[in-house]
C-alpha atoms as a PDB file:
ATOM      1  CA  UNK A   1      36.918  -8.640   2.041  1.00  0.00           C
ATOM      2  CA  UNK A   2      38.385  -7.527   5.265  1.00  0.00           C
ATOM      3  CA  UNK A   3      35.722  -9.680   7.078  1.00  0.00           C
ATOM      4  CA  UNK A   4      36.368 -12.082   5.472  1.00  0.00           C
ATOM      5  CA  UNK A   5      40.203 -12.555   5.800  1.00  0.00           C
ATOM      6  CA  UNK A   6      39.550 -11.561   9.955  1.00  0.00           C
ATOM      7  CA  UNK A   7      36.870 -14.337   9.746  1.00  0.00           C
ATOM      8  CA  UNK A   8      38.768 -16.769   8.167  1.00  0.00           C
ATOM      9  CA  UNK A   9      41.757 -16.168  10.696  1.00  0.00           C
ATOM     10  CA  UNK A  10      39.408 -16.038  13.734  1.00  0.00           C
ATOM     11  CA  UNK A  11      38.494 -19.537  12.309  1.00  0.00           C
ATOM     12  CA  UNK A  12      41.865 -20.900  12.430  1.00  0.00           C
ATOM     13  CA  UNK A  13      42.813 -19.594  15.860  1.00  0.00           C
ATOM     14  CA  UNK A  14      40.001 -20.651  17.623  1.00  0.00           C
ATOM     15  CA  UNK A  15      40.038 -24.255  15.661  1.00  0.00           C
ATOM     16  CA  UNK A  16      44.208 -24.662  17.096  1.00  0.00           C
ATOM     17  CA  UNK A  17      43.089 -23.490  20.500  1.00  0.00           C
ATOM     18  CA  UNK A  18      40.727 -26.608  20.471  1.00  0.00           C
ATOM     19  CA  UNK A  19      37.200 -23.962  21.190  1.00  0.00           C
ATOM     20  CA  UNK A  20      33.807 -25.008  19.973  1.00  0.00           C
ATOM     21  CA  UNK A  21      31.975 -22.507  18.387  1.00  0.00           C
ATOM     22  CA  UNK A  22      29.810 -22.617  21.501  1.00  0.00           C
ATOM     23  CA  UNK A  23      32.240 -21.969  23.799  1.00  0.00           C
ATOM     24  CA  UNK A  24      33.505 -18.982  21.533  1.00  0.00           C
ATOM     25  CA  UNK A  25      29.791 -17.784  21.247  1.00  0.00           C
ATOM     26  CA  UNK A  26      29.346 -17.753  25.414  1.00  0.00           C
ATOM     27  CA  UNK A  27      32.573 -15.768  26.002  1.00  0.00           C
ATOM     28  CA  UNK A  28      30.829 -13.074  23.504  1.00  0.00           C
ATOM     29  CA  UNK A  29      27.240 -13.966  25.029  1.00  0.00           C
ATOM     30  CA  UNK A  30      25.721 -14.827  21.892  1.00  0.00           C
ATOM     31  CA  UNK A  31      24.735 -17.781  19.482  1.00  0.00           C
ATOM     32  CA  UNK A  32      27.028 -19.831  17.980  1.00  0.00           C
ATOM     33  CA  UNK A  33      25.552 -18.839  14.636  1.00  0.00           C
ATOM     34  CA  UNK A  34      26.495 -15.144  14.913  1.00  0.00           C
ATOM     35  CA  UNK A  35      30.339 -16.932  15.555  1.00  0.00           C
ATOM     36  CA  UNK A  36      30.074 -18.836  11.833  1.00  0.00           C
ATOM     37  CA  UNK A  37      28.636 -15.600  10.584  1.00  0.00           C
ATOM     38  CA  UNK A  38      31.492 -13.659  12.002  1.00  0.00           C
ATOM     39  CA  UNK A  39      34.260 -16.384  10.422  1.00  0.00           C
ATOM     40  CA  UNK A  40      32.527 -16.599   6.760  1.00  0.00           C
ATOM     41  CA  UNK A  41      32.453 -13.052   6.704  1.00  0.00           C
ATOM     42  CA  UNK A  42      29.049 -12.374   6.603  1.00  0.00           C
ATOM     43  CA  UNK A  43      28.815 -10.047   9.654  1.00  0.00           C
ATOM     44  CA  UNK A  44      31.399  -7.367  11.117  1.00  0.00           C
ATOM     45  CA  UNK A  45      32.673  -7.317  14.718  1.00  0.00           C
ATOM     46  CA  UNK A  46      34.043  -5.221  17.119  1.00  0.00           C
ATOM     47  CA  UNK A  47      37.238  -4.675  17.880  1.00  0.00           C
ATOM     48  CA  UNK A  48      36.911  -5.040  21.539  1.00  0.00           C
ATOM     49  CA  UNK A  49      35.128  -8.429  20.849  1.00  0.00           C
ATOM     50  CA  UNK A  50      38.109  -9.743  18.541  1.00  0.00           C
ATOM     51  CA  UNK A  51      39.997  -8.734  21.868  1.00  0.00           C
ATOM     52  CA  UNK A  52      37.702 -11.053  23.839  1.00  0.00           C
ATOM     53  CA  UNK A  53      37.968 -13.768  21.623  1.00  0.00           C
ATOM     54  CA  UNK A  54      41.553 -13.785  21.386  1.00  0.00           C
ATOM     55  CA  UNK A  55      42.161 -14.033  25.641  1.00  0.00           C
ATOM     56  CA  UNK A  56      39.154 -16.948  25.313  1.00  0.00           C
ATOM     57  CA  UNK A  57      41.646 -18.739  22.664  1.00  0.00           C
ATOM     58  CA  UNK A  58      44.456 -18.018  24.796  1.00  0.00           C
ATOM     59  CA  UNK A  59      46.364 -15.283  22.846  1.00  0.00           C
ATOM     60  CA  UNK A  60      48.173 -12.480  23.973  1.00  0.00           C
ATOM     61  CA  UNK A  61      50.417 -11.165  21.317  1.00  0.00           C
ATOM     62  CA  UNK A  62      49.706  -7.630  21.289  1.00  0.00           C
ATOM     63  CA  UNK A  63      50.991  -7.444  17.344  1.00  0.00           C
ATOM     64  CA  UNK A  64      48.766  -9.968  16.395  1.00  0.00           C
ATOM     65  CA  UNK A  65      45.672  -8.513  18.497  1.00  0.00           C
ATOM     66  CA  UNK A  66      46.376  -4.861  17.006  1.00  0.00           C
ATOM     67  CA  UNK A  67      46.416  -6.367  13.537  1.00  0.00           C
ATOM     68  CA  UNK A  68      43.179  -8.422  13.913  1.00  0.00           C
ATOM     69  CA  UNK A  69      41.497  -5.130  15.412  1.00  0.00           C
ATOM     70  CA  UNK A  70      42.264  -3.323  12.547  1.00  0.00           C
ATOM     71  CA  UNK A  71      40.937  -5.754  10.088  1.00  0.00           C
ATOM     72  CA  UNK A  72      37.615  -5.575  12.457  1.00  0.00           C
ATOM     73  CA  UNK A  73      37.620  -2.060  12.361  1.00  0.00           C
ATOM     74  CA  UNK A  74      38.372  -1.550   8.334  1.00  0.00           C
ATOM     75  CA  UNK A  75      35.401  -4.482   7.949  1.00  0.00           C
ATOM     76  CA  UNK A  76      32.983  -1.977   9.861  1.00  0.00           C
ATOM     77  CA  UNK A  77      33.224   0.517   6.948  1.00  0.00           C
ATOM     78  CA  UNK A  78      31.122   1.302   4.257  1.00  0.00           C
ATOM     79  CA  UNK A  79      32.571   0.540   1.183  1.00  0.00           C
ATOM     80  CA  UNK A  80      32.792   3.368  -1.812  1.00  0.00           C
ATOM     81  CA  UNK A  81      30.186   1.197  -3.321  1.00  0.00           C
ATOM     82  CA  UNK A  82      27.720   1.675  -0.443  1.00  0.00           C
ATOM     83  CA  UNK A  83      26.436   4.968  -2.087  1.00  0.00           C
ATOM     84  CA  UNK A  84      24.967   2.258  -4.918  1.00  0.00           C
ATOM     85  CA  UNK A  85      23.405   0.138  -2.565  1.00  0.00           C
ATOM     86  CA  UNK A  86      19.599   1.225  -2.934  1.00  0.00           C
ATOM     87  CA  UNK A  87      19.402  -0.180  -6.805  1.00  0.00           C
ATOM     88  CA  UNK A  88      21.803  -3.502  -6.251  1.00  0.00           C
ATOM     89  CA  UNK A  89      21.606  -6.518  -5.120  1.00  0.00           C
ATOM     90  CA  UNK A  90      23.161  -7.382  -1.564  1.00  0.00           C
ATOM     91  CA  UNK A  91      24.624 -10.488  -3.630  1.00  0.00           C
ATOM     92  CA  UNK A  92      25.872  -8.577  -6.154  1.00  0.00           C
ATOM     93  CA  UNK A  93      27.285  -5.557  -3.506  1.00  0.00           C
ATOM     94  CA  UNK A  94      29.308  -8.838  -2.441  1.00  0.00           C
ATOM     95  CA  UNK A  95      30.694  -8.999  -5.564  1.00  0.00           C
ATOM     96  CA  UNK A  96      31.630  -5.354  -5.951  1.00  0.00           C
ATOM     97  CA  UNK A  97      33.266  -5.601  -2.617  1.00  0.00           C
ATOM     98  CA  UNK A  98      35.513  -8.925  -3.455  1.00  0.00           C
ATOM     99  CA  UNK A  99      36.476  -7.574  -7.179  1.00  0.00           C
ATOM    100  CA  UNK A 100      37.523  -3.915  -5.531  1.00  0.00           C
ATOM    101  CA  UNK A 101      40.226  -6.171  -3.369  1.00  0.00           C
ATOM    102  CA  UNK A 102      41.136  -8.998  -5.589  1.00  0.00           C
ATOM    103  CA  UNK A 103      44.957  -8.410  -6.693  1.00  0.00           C
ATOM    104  CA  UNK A 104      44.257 -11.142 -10.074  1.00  0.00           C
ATOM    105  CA  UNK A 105      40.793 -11.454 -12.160  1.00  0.00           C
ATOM    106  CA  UNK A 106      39.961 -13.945 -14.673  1.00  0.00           C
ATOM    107  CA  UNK A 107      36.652 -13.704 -16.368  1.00  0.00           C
ATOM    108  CA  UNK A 108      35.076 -15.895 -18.725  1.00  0.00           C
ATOM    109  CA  UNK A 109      32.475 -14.373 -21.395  1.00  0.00           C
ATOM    110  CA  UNK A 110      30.599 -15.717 -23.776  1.00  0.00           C
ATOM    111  CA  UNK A 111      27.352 -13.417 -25.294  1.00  0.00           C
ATOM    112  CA  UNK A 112      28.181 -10.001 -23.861  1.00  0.00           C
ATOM    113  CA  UNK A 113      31.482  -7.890 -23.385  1.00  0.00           C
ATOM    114  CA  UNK A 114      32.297  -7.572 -19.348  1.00  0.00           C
ATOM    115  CA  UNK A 115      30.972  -5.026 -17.277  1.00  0.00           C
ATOM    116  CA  UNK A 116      35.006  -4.288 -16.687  1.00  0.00           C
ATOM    117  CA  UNK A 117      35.906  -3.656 -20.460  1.00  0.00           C
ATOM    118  CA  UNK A 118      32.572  -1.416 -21.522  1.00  0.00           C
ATOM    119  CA  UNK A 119      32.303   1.749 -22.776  1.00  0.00           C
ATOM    120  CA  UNK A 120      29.584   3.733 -21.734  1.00  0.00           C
ATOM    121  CA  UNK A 121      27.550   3.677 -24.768  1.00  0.00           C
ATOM    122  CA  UNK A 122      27.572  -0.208 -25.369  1.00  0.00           C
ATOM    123  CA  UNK A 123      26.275  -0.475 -21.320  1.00  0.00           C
ATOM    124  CA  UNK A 124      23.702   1.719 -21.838  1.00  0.00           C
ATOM    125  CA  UNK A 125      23.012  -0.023 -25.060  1.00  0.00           C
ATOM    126  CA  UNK A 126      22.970  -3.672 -23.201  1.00  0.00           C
ATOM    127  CA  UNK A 127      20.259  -2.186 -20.358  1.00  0.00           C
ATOM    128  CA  UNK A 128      17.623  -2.032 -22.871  1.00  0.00           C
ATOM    129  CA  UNK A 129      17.215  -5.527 -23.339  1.00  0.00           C
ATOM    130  CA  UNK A 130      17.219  -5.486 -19.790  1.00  0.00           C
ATOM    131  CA  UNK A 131      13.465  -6.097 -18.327  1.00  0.00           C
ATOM    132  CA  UNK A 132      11.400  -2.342 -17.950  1.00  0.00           C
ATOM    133  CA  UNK A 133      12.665  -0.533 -15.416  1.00  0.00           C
ATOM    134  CA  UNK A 134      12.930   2.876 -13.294  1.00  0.00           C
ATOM    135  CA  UNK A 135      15.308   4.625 -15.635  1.00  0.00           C
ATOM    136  CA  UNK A 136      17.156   6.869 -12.775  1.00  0.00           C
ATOM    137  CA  UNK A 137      18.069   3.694 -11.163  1.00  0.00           C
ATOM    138  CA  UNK A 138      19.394   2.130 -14.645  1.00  0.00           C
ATOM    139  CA  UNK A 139      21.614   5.063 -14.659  1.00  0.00           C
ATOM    140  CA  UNK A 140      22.673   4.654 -11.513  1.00  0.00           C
ATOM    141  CA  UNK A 141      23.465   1.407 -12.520  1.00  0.00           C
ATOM    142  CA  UNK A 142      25.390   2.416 -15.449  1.00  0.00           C
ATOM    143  CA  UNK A 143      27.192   4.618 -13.259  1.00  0.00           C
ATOM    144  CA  UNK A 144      28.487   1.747 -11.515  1.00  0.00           C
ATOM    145  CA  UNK A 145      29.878  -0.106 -14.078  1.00  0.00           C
ATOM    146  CA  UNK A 146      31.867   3.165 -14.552  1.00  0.00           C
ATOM    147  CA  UNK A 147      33.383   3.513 -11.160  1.00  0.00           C
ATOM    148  CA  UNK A 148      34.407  -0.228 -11.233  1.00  0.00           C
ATOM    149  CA  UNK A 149      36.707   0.572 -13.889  1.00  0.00           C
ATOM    150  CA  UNK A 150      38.414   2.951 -12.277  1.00  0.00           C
ATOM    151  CA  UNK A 151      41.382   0.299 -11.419  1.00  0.00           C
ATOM    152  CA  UNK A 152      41.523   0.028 -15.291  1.00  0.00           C
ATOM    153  CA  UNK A 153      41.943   3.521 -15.794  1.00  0.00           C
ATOM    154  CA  UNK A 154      45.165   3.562 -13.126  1.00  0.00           C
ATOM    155  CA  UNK A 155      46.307   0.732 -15.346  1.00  0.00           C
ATOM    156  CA  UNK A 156      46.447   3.594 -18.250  1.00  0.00           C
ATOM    157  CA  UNK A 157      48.184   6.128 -16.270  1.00  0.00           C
ATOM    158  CA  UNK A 158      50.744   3.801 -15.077  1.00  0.00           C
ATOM    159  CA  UNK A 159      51.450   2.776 -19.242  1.00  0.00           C
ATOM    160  CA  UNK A 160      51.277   6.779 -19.938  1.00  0.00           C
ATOM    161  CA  UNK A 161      53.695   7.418 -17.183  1.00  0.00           C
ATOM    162  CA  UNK A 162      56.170   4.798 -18.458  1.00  0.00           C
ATOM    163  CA  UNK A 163      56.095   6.529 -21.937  1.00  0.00           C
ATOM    164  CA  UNK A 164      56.621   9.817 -21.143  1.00  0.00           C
ATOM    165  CA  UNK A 165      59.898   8.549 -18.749  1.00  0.00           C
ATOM    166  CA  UNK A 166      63.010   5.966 -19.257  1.00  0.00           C
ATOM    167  CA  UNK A 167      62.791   5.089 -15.418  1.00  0.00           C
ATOM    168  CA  UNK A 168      59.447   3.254 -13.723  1.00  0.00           C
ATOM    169  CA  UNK A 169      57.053   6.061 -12.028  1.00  0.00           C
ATOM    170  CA  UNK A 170      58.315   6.145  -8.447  1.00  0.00           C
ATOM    171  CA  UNK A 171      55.653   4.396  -6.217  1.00  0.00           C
ATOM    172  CA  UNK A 172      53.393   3.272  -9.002  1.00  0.00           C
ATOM    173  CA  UNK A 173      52.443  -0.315  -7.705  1.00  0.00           C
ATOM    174  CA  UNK A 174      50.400  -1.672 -10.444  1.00  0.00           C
ATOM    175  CA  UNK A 175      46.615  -1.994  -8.628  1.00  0.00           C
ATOM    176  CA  UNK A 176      45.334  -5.360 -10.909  1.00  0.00           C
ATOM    177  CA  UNK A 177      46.406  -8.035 -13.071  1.00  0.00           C
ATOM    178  CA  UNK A 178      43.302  -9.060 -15.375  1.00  0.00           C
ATOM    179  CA  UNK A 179      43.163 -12.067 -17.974  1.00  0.00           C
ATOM    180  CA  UNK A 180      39.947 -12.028 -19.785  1.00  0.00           C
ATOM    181  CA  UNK A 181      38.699 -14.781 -22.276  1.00  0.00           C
ATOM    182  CA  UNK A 182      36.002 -13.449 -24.939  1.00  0.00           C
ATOM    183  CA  UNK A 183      34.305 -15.694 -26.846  1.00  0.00           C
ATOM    184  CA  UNK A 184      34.086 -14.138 -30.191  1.00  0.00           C
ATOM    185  CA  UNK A 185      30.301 -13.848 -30.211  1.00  0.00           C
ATOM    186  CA  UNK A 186      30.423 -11.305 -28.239  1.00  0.00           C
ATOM    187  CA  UNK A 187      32.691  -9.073 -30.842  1.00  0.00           C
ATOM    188  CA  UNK A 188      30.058  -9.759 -33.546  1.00  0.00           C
ATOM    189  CA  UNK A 189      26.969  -9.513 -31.554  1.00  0.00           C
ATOM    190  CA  UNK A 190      26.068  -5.853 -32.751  1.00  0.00           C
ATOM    191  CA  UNK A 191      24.872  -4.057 -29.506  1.00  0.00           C
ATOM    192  CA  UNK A 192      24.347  -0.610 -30.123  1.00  0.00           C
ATOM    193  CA  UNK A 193      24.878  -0.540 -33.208  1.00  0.00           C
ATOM    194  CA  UNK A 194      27.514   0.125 -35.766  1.00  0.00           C
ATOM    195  CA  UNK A 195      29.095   3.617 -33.684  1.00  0.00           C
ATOM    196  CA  UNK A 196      28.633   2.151 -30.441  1.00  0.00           C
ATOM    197  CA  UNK A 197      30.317  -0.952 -31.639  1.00  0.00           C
ATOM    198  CA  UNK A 198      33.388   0.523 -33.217  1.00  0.00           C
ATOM    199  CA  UNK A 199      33.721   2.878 -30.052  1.00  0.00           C
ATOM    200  CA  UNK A 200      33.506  -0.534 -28.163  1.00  0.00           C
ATOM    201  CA  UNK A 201      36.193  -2.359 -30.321  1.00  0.00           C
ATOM    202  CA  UNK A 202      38.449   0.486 -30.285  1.00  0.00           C
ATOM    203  CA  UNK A 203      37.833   0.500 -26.358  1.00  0.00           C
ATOM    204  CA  UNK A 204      39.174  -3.023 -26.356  1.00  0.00           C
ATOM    205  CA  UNK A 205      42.291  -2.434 -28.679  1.00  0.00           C
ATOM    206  CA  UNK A 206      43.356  -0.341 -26.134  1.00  0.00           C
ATOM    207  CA  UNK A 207      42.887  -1.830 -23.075  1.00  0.00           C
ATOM    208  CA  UNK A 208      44.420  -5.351 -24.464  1.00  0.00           C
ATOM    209  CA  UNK A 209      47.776  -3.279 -24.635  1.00  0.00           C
ATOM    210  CA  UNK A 210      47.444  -2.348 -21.367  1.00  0.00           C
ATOM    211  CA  UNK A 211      50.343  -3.338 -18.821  1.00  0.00           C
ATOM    212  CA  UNK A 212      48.482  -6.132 -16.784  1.00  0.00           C
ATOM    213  CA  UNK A 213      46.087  -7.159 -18.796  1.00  0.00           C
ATOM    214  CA  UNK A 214      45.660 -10.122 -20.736  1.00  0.00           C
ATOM    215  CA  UNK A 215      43.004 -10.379 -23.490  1.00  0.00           C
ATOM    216  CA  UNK A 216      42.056 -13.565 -25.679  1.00  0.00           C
ATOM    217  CA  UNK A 217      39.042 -14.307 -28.049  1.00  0.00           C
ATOM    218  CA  UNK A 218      37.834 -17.658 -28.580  1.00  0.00           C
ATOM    219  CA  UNK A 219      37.499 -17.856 -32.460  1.00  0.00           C
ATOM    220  CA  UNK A 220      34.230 -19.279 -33.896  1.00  0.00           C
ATOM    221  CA  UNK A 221      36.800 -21.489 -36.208  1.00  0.00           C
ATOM    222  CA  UNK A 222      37.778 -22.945 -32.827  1.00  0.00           C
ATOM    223  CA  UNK A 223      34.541 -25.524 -32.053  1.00  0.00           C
ATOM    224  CA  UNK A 224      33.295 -26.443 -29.361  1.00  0.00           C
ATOM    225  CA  UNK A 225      35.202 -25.833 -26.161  1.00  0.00           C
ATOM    226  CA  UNK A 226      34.861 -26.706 -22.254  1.00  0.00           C
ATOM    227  CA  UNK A 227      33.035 -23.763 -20.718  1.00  0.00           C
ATOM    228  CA  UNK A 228      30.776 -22.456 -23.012  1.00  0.00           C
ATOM    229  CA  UNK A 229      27.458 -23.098 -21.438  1.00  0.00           C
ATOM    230  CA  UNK A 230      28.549 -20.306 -18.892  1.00  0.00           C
ATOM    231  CA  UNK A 231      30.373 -17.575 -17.942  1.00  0.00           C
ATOM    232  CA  UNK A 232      32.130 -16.773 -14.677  1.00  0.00           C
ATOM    233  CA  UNK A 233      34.590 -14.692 -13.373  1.00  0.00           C
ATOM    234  CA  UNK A 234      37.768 -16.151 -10.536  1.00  0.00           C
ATOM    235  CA  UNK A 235      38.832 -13.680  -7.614  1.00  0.00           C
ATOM    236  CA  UNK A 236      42.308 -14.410  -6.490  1.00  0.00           C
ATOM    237  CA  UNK A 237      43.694 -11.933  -3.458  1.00  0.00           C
ATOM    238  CA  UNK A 238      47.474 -11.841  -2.316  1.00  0.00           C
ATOM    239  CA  UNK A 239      48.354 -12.984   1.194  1.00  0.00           C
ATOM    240  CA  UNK A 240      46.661 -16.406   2.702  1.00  0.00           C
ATOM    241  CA  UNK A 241      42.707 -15.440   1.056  1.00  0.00           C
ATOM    242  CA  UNK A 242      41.425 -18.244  -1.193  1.00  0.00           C
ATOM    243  CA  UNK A 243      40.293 -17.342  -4.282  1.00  0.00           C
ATOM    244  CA  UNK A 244      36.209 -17.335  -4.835  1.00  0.00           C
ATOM    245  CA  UNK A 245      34.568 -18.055  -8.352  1.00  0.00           C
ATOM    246  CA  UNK A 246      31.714 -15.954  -8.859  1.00  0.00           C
ATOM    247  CA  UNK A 247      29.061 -16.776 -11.416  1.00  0.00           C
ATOM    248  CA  UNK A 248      25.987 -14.653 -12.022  1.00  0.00           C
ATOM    249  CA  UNK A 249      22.680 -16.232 -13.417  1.00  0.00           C
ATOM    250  CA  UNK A 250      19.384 -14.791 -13.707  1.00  0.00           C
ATOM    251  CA  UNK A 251      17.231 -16.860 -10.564  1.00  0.00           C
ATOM    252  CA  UNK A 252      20.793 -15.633  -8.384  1.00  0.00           C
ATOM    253  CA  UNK A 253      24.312 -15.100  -8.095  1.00  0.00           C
ATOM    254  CA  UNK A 254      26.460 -18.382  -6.821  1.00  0.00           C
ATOM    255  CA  UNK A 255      29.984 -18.052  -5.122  1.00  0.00           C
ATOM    256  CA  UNK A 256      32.344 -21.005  -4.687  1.00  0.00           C
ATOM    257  CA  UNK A 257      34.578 -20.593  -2.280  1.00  0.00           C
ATOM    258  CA  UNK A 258      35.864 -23.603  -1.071  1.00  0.00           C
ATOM    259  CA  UNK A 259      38.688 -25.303  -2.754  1.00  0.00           C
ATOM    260  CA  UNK A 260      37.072 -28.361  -4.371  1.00  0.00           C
ATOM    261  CA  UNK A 261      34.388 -26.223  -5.630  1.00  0.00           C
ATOM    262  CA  UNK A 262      37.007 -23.348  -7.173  1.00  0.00           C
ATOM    263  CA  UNK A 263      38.977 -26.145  -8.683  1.00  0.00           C
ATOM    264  CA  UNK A 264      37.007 -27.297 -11.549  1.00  0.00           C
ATOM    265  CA  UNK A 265      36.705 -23.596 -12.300  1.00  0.00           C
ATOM    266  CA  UNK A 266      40.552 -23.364 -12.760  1.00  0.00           C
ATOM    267  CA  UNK A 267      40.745 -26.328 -15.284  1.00  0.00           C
ATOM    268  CA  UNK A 268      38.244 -24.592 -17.413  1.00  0.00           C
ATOM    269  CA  UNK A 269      39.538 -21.578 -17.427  1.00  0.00           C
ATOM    270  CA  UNK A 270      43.114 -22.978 -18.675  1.00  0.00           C
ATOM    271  CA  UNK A 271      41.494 -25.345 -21.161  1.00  0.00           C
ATOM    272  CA  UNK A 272      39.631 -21.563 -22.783  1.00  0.00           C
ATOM    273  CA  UNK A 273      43.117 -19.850 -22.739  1.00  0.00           C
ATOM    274  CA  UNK A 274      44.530 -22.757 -24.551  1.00  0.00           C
ATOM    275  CA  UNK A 275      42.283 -23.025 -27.288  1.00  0.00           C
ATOM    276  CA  UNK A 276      41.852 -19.293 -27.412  1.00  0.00           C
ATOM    277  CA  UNK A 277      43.929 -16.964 -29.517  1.00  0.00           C
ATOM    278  CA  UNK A 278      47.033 -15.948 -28.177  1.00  0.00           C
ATOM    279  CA  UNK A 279      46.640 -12.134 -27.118  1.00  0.00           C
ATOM    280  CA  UNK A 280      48.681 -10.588 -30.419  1.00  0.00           C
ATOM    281  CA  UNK A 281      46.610 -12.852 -32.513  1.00  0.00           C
ATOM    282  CA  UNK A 282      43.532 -11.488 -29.905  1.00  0.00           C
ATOM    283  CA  UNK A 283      44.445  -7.895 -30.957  1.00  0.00           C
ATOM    284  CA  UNK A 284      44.847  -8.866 -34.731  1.00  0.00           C
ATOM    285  CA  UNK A 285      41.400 -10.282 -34.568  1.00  0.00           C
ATOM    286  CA  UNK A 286      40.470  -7.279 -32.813  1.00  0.00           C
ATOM    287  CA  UNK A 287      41.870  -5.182 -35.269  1.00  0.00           C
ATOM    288  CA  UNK A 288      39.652  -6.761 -38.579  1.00  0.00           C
ATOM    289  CA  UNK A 289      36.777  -6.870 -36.750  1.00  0.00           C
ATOM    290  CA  UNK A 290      36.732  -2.959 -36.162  1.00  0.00           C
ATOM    291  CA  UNK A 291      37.762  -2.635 -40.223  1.00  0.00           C
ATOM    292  CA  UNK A 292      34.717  -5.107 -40.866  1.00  0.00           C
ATOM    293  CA  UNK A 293      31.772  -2.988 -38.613  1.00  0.00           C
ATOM    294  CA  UNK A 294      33.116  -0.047 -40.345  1.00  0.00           C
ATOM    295  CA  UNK A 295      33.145  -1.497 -43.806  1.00  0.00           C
ATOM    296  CA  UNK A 296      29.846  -2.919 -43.224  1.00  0.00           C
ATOM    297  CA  UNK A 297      31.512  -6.279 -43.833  1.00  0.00           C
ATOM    298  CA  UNK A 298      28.250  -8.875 -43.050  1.00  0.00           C
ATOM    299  CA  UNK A 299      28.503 -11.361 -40.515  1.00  0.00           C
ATOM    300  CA  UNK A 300      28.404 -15.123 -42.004  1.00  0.00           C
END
């Protein structure tokens, strides 16, 4: 994420200076490849190079340079996802990177429950219909989808804190604001099994009534609806950073990042909230679907 912001900003420098990438490129004595590498994001650079590349453009405000360097410096480090990196996807490591920074997320499911809202048991559940595999690196995996929730969790505390105190915590900042739209397949679909799935319902009771999140299922009584031939998930950052729409399919993963390409993804995901429930009729639904799996109540 940080290479990408410094890229993006490196981008609009140079283009106001009136530089080719070219000329940029021979100032660091390289192609002008590695320079649209460097401004999508998908390499780091050095600080001292930033440094060069600011006197080619003609800049010499030492606040701006010191800020750039430190985005070049924080984009050189190994994210706390790194340690995963020998049983994911570079794609997907992308992914893990941009959702660990995003400030908003809005995700879109229609067969499965997110990686996000999962309890343990239902993702270990979901990994054997995965195809065969070394099991230590399926753990791994699972582990994973654990640590990704750990923004979640500080969601909780921050609601447990409030309780227990008339007055806001002092310096809780709230780390993410998540709307998520489940189609109600997914609730019904019985992964696991009947413990796993009332462990997973109860799971989402409580996180719907966390403080920044948003949770709506699309009822089957609802029809058809725009979106459901795919789920994705919409990254929006604070500051300047555009937001990216990532959608993960079995041949690959596929980000849209430019603004004609993320818009289409916006207008579905406020025709889904529209026709979904509203998020106390969400937690109602919720609610009698956990009574039903424990009744044994059959599925039409």
């Amino acid at each position: 994420m940080r290479r990408r912001s410094l890229g993006a900003r490196l981008r609009d420098i140079r283009e106001k200076a009136g530089v080719t990438a070219d000329e940029a490129a021979t100032a660091l004595d390289v192609h002008s490849s590695t320079i649209y590498r460097i401004e999508r994001g998908k390499v780091g650079i050095k600080p001292r190079d930033v440094k060069t590349l600011l006197a080619r453009y003609g800049i010499d405000d030492d606040d701006q340079l010191g800020e750039l360097e430190g985005l070049a410096r924080e984009g050189r480090q190994r994210g706390w996802w790194a340690k995963y990196s020998d049983t994911i996807s570079p794609p997907y490591a992308t992914y893990i990177g941009l959702e660990s920074e995003a400030n908003y997320l809005y995700i879109y499911d229609a067969i499965i429950i997110n990686g996000l809202l999962q309890t343990r048991a239902y993702a270990e559940a979901s990994f054997k219909f995965a195809p065969a595999g070394d099991p230590k690196q399926i753990g791994t995996r699972i582990q994973l989808r654990m640590d990704r929730q750990e923004r979640l969790r500080l969601l909780k505390e921050g609601a447990e804190l409030r309780d227990q105190s008339d007055d806001e915590p002092t310096g809780q900042a709230r780390p993410l604001q998540l709307w998520a739209v489940i189609d109600e397949a997914a609730l019904r679909r019985m992964i696991g099994g009947k413990a796993v799935m009332e462990e997973q319902l109860s799971h989402l009771i409580e996180i719907a009534q966390y403080d920044g999140v948003t949770l709506q299922v699309l009822p089957f009584d609802g029809g058809a609806y725009p979106g459901m031939l795919g789920t994705f998930t919409i990254l929006r950052f604070a500051g300047a950073d555009p937001d990216v729409v990532y959608v993960e399919g079995k041949t690959g993963d596929v980000y849209e990042e430019t603004e004609e390409q993320v818009r289409p993804y916006w207008q579905i995901f406020d025709s889904l909230r529209a026709a979904a429930l509203s998020p106390v009729d969400t937690l109602e639904r919720l609610k009698q679907r956990l009574r039903d799996v424990k009744d044994g109540v059959p599925d039409l």
